[in-house]
Amino acid sequence: MRKGLMRGCLVAFLLLAQQAVAGTVLVVGDSISAALGLDTSQGWVALLEQRLRKEGLERKVVNASISGDTSAGGLARLPALLGEHRPEVVILELGGNDGLRGQPPAQLQQNLASMIDDAQKQGARVLLLGMRLPPNYGARYTRDFAQVYQTLADGKNVALVPFFLDGVGGVPGMMQADGIHPAATAQAKLLDNLWPTLKPLL
């Protein structure tokens, strides 16, 4: 009886230890990460789960992305997400909707900075996915917008993918009919764009 109890305690301890080692990757993004227009199983976040298993990296992936979300929306949602999931890594993929709405880059920077601060206070490592806007928004605005991500990466000492849609945005066959959202064929490329920067954080 006593041996059985000890064995049961040992199994429980090992299960808890395994759960502690297997951290959580939290993705907070907009429609690009929510796989708008696609089956979610086709999206880059689902592909990330597959890549982690293939690499033998035991991680839980939580996709908290909402189509149409802005940096302000992400900032409002993040504290509850951090409290619930206690992530090891937080991937921030936000800003595109701020830019499309012509919101001030300074406000985007402030919101993302607060999100980074909140995540780091919880002990999470942050990966920031940079965005860019099409040239029709004006040279100054597009430049200031893109600079937000580099400024944050430098100032907050966080990992950065300078342009998440590199090799996807504006490339024939890689975008859906709306010209805004990546097609299914682009999802593997999106994952490849961030993987070399994400892997060292795990």
Tab-separated table of C-alpha atoms in Angstrom, residues 12-195:
chain	number	residue	atom	x	y	z
A	12	ALA	CA	2.307	12.880	-10.236
A	13	PHE	CA	5.586	14.679	-9.577
A	14	LEU	CA	6.982	13.664	-12.966
A	15	LEU	CA	3.833	14.832	-14.731
A	16	LEU	CA	3.993	18.195	-12.965
A	17	ALA	CA	7.692	18.536	-13.823
A	18	GLN	CA	6.969	17.783	-17.465
A	19	GLN	CA	4.240	20.429	-17.530
A	20	ALA	CA	6.612	22.941	-15.938
A	21	VAL	CA	9.243	22.297	-18.590
A	22	ALA	CA	6.731	22.455	-21.437
A	23	GLY	CA	6.166	26.212	-21.550
A	24	THR	CA	3.564	28.178	-23.459
A	25	VAL	CA	3.992	30.312	-26.557
A	26	LEU	CA	1.324	33.019	-26.651
A	27	VAL	CA	0.538	34.660	-30.000
A	28	VAL	CA	-1.250	38.007	-29.798
A	29	GLY	CA	-2.053	39.268	-33.256
A	30	ASP	CA	-4.651	40.302	-35.782
A	31	SER	CA	-6.161	38.676	-38.884
A	32	ILE	CA	-2.762	37.605	-40.228
A	33	SER	CA	-2.243	35.329	-37.249
A	34	ALA	CA	-5.947	34.476	-36.936
A	35	ALA	CA	-5.751	33.045	-40.499
A	36	LEU	CA	-8.633	35.139	-41.800
A	37	GLY	CA	-10.112	33.613	-44.959
A	38	LEU	CA	-8.476	30.250	-44.283
A	39	ASP	CA	-9.119	27.214	-42.170
A	40	THR	CA	-7.207	27.831	-38.949
A	41	SER	CA	-5.369	24.549	-39.489
A	42	GLN	CA	-3.725	26.185	-42.532
A	43	GLY	CA	-2.453	29.239	-40.670
A	44	TRP	CA	1.148	29.856	-39.673
A	45	VAL	CA	0.324	29.423	-35.981
A	46	ALA	CA	-0.957	25.889	-36.614
A	47	LEU	CA	2.167	25.240	-38.683
A	48	LEU	CA	4.231	26.490	-35.738
A	49	GLU	CA	2.680	23.823	-33.518
A	50	GLN	CA	3.680	21.199	-36.073
A	51	ARG	CA	7.224	22.607	-36.326
A	52	LEU	CA	7.663	22.524	-32.561
A	53	ARG	CA	6.632	18.878	-32.392
A	54	LYS	CA	8.933	18.019	-35.281
A	55	GLU	CA	11.834	19.754	-33.526
A	56	GLY	CA	11.098	17.911	-30.299
A	57	LEU	CA	10.270	21.143	-28.479
A	58	GLU	CA	7.461	20.518	-25.997
A	59	ARG	CA	5.495	23.747	-26.059
A	60	LYS	CA	1.833	24.658	-25.884
A	61	VAL	CA	0.809	27.285	-28.439
A	62	VAL	CA	-2.068	29.619	-27.579
A	63	ASN	CA	-3.362	31.706	-30.461
A	64	ALA	CA	-5.055	34.769	-28.982
A	65	SER	CA	-5.251	36.626	-32.310
A	66	ILE	CA	-8.405	38.478	-33.342
A	67	SER	CA	-9.147	39.713	-36.845
A	68	GLY	CA	-9.288	43.496	-36.989
A	69	ASP	CA	-7.474	43.959	-33.700
A	70	THR	CA	-5.278	46.999	-33.120
A	71	SER	CA	-2.398	47.574	-30.722
A	72	ALA	CA	-4.858	49.241	-28.335
A	73	GLY	CA	-7.063	46.166	-28.392
A	74	GLY	CA	-4.096	43.894	-27.811
A	75	LEU	CA	-2.919	46.026	-24.910
A	76	ALA	CA	-6.345	45.824	-23.283
A	77	ARG	CA	-6.476	42.032	-23.650
A	78	LEU	CA	-2.917	41.161	-22.697
A	79	PRO	CA	-3.027	41.301	-18.870
A	80	ALA	CA	-5.766	38.661	-18.695
A	81	LEU	CA	-3.953	36.481	-21.228
A	82	LEU	CA	-0.703	36.686	-19.266
A	83	GLY	CA	-2.482	35.818	-16.055
A	84	GLU	CA	-4.257	32.840	-17.573
A	85	HIS	CA	-1.456	31.292	-19.615
A	86	ARG	CA	1.797	32.408	-17.910
A	87	PRO	CA	3.646	32.202	-21.240
A	88	GLU	CA	7.326	31.546	-21.698
A	89	VAL	CA	7.328	33.477	-24.983
A	90	VAL	CA	4.933	36.146	-26.261
A	91	ILE	CA	4.784	36.799	-29.998
A	92	LEU	CA	3.339	40.230	-30.809
A	93	GLU	CA	1.947	40.565	-34.337
A	94	LEU	CA	0.062	43.853	-34.212
A	95	GLY	CA	0.123	47.248	-35.847
A	96	GLY	CA	-1.141	46.581	-39.346
A	97	ASN	CA	-4.658	47.760	-38.536
A	98	ASP	CA	-3.271	50.819	-36.732
A	99	GLY	CA	-1.436	51.744	-39.918
A	100	LEU	CA	-4.355	51.046	-42.246
A	101	ARG	CA	-6.465	53.376	-40.100
A	102	GLY	CA	-3.809	56.087	-40.216
A	103	GLN	CA	-3.289	56.137	-36.467
A	104	PRO	CA	-0.189	57.968	-35.170
A	105	PRO	CA	2.947	55.812	-35.115
A	106	ALA	CA	3.762	57.301	-31.705
A	107	GLN	CA	0.570	55.786	-30.317
A	108	LEU	CA	1.399	52.416	-31.847
A	109	GLN	CA	4.838	52.587	-30.262
A	110	GLN	CA	3.402	53.455	-26.857
A	111	ASN	CA	0.883	50.600	-26.965
A	112	LEU	CA	3.430	48.002	-28.062
A	113	ALA	CA	5.934	49.263	-25.494
A	114	SER	CA	3.358	48.765	-22.745
A	115	MET	CA	2.624	45.247	-24.016
A	116	ILE	CA	6.326	44.410	-23.994
A	117	ASP	CA	6.671	45.782	-20.462
A	118	ASP	CA	3.690	43.755	-19.246
A	119	ALA	CA	5.051	40.547	-20.781
A	120	GLN	CA	8.554	41.053	-19.442
A	121	LYS	CA	7.248	41.771	-15.934
A	122	GLN	CA	5.671	38.320	-16.054
A	123	GLY	CA	9.036	36.837	-17.027
A	124	ALA	CA	8.149	36.171	-20.656
A	125	ARG	CA	10.499	36.658	-23.582
A	126	VAL	CA	9.047	38.738	-26.408
A	127	LEU	CA	9.247	38.342	-30.167
A	128	LEU	CA	8.053	41.389	-32.090
A	129	LEU	CA	6.888	40.906	-35.678
A	130	GLY	CA	7.438	44.062	-37.689
A	131	MET	CA	4.957	45.361	-40.261
A	132	ARG	CA	5.192	47.769	-43.151
A	133	LEU	CA	2.628	49.732	-45.095
A	134	PRO	CA	2.157	50.182	-48.844
A	135	PRO	CA	3.694	53.368	-50.303
A	136	ASN	CA	0.332	55.023	-50.960
A	137	TYR	CA	0.236	56.021	-47.288
A	138	GLY	CA	3.023	58.509	-47.923
A	139	ALA	CA	6.781	58.265	-47.553
A	140	ARG	CA	6.998	59.926	-44.140
A	141	TYR	CA	4.165	57.959	-42.552
A	142	THR	CA	5.344	54.592	-43.873
A	143	ARG	CA	8.901	55.339	-42.723
A	144	ASP	CA	7.811	56.386	-39.224
A	145	PHE	CA	5.518	53.383	-38.994
A	146	ALA	CA	8.230	50.874	-39.904
A	147	GLN	CA	10.719	52.534	-37.550
A	148	VAL	CA	8.458	51.867	-34.556
A	149	TYR	CA	9.406	48.191	-34.482
A	150	GLN	CA	13.165	48.731	-34.711
A	151	THR	CA	13.024	51.440	-32.054
A	152	LEU	CA	11.174	49.131	-29.697
A	153	ALA	CA	13.492	46.201	-30.366
A	154	ASP	CA	16.524	48.353	-29.588
A	155	GLY	CA	15.044	50.151	-26.598
A	156	LYS	CA	13.353	47.169	-24.962
A	157	ASN	CA	15.967	44.564	-25.917
A	158	VAL	CA	13.467	42.234	-27.571
A	159	ALA	CA	13.810	39.944	-30.578
A	160	LEU	CA	12.545	41.360	-33.856
A	161	VAL	CA	11.542	40.113	-37.282
A	162	PRO	CA	11.867	43.419	-39.205
A	163	PHE	CA	9.159	42.606	-41.782
A	164	PHE	CA	6.973	39.601	-41.068
A	165	LEU	CA	5.442	39.609	-44.569
A	166	ASP	CA	8.802	39.626	-46.332
A	167	GLY	CA	8.481	37.585	-49.522
A	168	VAL	CA	4.696	37.502	-49.117
A	169	GLY	CA	3.268	41.023	-49.272
A	170	GLY	CA	2.617	42.047	-52.858
A	171	VAL	CA	4.010	38.777	-54.231
A	172	PRO	CA	1.776	37.138	-56.887
A	173	GLY	CA	0.128	33.976	-55.641
A	174	MET	CA	0.977	34.659	-52.005
A	175	MET	CA	-1.975	36.892	-51.153
A	176	GLN	CA	-5.711	36.333	-51.057
A	177	ALA	CA	-7.989	38.139	-53.492
A	178	ASP	CA	-8.299	41.141	-51.164
A	179	GLY	CA	-4.577	41.830	-51.539
A	180	ILE	CA	-4.261	42.267	-47.769
A	181	HIS	CA	-4.274	38.811	-46.223
A	182	PRO	CA	-1.734	36.064	-46.957
A	183	ALA	CA	-3.011	33.016	-48.829
A	184	ALA	CA	-2.632	29.421	-47.687
A	185	THR	CA	0.427	29.118	-49.920
A	186	ALA	CA	2.134	31.883	-47.916
A	187	GLN	CA	1.733	30.442	-44.435
A	188	ALA	CA	4.860	28.284	-44.518
A	189	LYS	CA	6.858	31.316	-45.662
A	190	LEU	CA	5.512	33.364	-42.749
A	191	LEU	CA	6.645	30.669	-40.345
A	192	ASP	CA	10.055	30.518	-42.017
A	193	ASN	CA	10.343	34.290	-41.624
A	194	LEU	CA	10.044	34.117	-37.841
A	195	TRP	CA	11.426	30.690	-36.962
